[in-house]
């Protein structure tokens, strides 16, 4: 029985009556005005952001273009600088020999591979050409026969300074850049210099641009143009994208030796087009506008709802009082009905403590209800152990309904009472969990009857189950029992599965039809000869069992479908407790797969021998291929080292030679002034003293710069001989280390890292300076790539100390990122690298290991921890061990080999 109540006519959240659209719009004018103003601001913000984006893009391109311009000017200065040296030499000597021209030009071509040729043309006729191979068409070419090139020569002669022209279709083929440098021989004072001829340097345009790095930029569309009139306009294109003048490019003026050109660039994807409506700022502005509009509309809407809600609130309070009165009456009626039932009613609060138990519970359990109120059900001290209360508690925590949960407790007289309870959760008006309500009943009598029935059934079926279990559990084997006369009495499920016959078909039959007749006849003959009596029929299967008690033999069974299978059949003689024979028991196990596996194993052994032979051939070919790959990698690393060496020497020689050229030109100018003053009105003593002082300073600068150049060349020559020949000699360790580091300094200057070298040994080494230099070179490059990669500072120290009269200690240590234990253990393995794809081959440290432990006769130890840097410790003898010719050849070839374990 329940009380039915009617819902209120109006809920507190009911919306006001829907008015017409003409009345809504005037009411919401603040929201509409907010939306209009916000939209205007969003559009203005988007266009302003577009302007900022364009300015940022132009600034970025301007910055990158400035770096490219500097690089282009530097490469051009390096490329065309040799012509100034040739010009100065011809002016001083009045000409140049072919041998001297070839020697100087060969050095330039070797250092600058993008220079195609150098031509010296006395009287505008190409008498000197290097290289001559591939440039035969230029040799003895009279520029006057080619009007376009002769115009360039005449223009350079009139200007009296270098002239750079491009692009030019070369006589040798291809496009290039040509610098024309007129050469004038000095004459006595008052006479114009004598025109000697012109020196031309031809640079391959594609390779020249590739050396500047402009050809490899994927993020910019670049072009090199002649400077137009006015300078903001672009002239004819020299190299690059021809469409840049129509794309609003960023321009940079490039000052080259003999020309002033313009470098233009735009982003590869073009400039931003129009405002981006998907930018974060625009999206944020639109979002804020929508929020402001929504808030304005919400305020109007809330104000209109307020009156309606106040009116509905009064009605709701009156209705709630009526519902509460009806619920109180319903609750009283329910309690009176539960007092009359044999089952009882219970209730738990939100903490699952019993808050109500009806009176029938006391009669059924003989436990006062007051003793259990306020207690959780599983906290009762009278509970009988053995119930899974944890699962019941988990179900209650999930607020799930449950039925017929059974448990037991001790009654007041000490007896055990069984109880079954069912319950469902209930919730308050806000949907919050309020507890459980349910019913309970006494099931003690049913439990006692059930227990008695179980015990009687268990005793009755125990014997049958034991025997049946023996037969049924043997489903993988066939069990066939016969009497003494040979008729089948037992045929288990395993036999049914194995042979395809059912038990009803087999009982009372002889088992001989399950075998092949030829196999049975052959076995009968064997037994007859063995036992000395005639064996036939059923005795063929049981004769040995009668004598020995059991026999196991392989037979062939025939299934019901005619197929055959191999079985291992064990036949045993069965006796009763008194001893007389009762019959025979046969247990058959299917060994078909085993026999097939044995046959397959024989075949597999034969195939395996063929595979081993074939695999041996494949491994031999793979080893040969791997050896070739290793040779190619070593050749690549040597070529890379040679390139780095040449670049370093060229960079170091550029400064002193530039100083010499500047000083010599200044001295020449001062000499002309003094000579003019001497031949003119008269030479003053003070001017002569100033000239002599300047001449002495210039001579000092020339001597110092030429000494530096001579020293660098000597270091380069010695180091190149050491690293290419691996010859043994006596050398000073400090000098050898300084030679290696001097060629690495150009690269180190471009990094924020510091290299410190300290040598505390006085005794010279009788060893191999080339391999030792390669060890130091590999360790420095390895530190730059791995130890300091991505860092803004770092320190690499090289320290040598005397360890004993015959040994020295060389330590190379950095404060970089260090190595984990796993990386440290594999650091010397060939082809192992943590920078795969960054240019490394994984051979650097393996080559170091092979050189130190091989040709140098030393020992190496590596210690490192993450974040604490790495330390390479070398123990080297002052006198390297003498090697046989074959061993020395093997030591000179630092081919990757596996390092010994735990090294």
Coordinates of N, CA and C in Angstrom, one line a residue, residues 187 212 215 266 280 298 376 673 680 709 718 753 755 777 781 860:
X187 N 106.0 52.4 -63.6 CA 106.9 53.2 -64.5 C 107.6 54.3 -63.6
X212 N 78.4 28.4 -50.9 CA 77.9 29.5 -50.0 C 76.8 29.0 -49.1
X215 N 72.3 27.3 -52.0 CA 71.6 26.3 -52.8 C 70.9 25.3 -52.0
X266 N 62.3 35.5 -50.4 CA 60.9 35.4 -49.8 C 60.8 34.1 -49.2
X280 N 45.1 31.9 -32.3 CA 44.7 31.8 -30.9 C 44.1 33.1 -30.4
X298 N 22.2 36.3 -20.3 CA 21.8 35.5 -19.1 C 21.3 36.5 -18.0
X376 N 27.3 -2.7 12.3 CA 27.3 -3.3 11.0 C 27.0 -4.8 11.1
X673 N 105.5 57.3 -52.4 CA 105.5 58.7 -51.9 C 106.9 59.3 -51.6
X680 N 111.3 65.0 -56.5 CA 110.6 66.3 -56.7 C 111.4 67.4 -56.1
X709 N 103.2 31.6 -40.9 CA 102.8 30.8 -42.1 C 103.7 29.6 -42.3
X718 N 104.2 17.9 -41.4 CA 104.5 16.8 -40.4 C 103.3 16.0 -40.1
X753 N 83.0 25.7 -26.5 CA 83.7 24.7 -25.6 C 85.2 25.1 -25.5
X755 N 89.2 23.6 -24.7 CA 90.1 22.5 -24.8 C 91.4 22.9 -24.1
X777 N 92.3 13.1 -32.1 CA 91.3 13.7 -33.0 C 89.9 13.0 -32.9
X781 N 86.5 15.0 -31.4 CA 85.3 15.0 -32.3 C 84.1 14.3 -31.6
X860 N 93.7 0.9 -22.3 CA 92.6 1.9 -22.2 C 91.6 1.6 -21.2

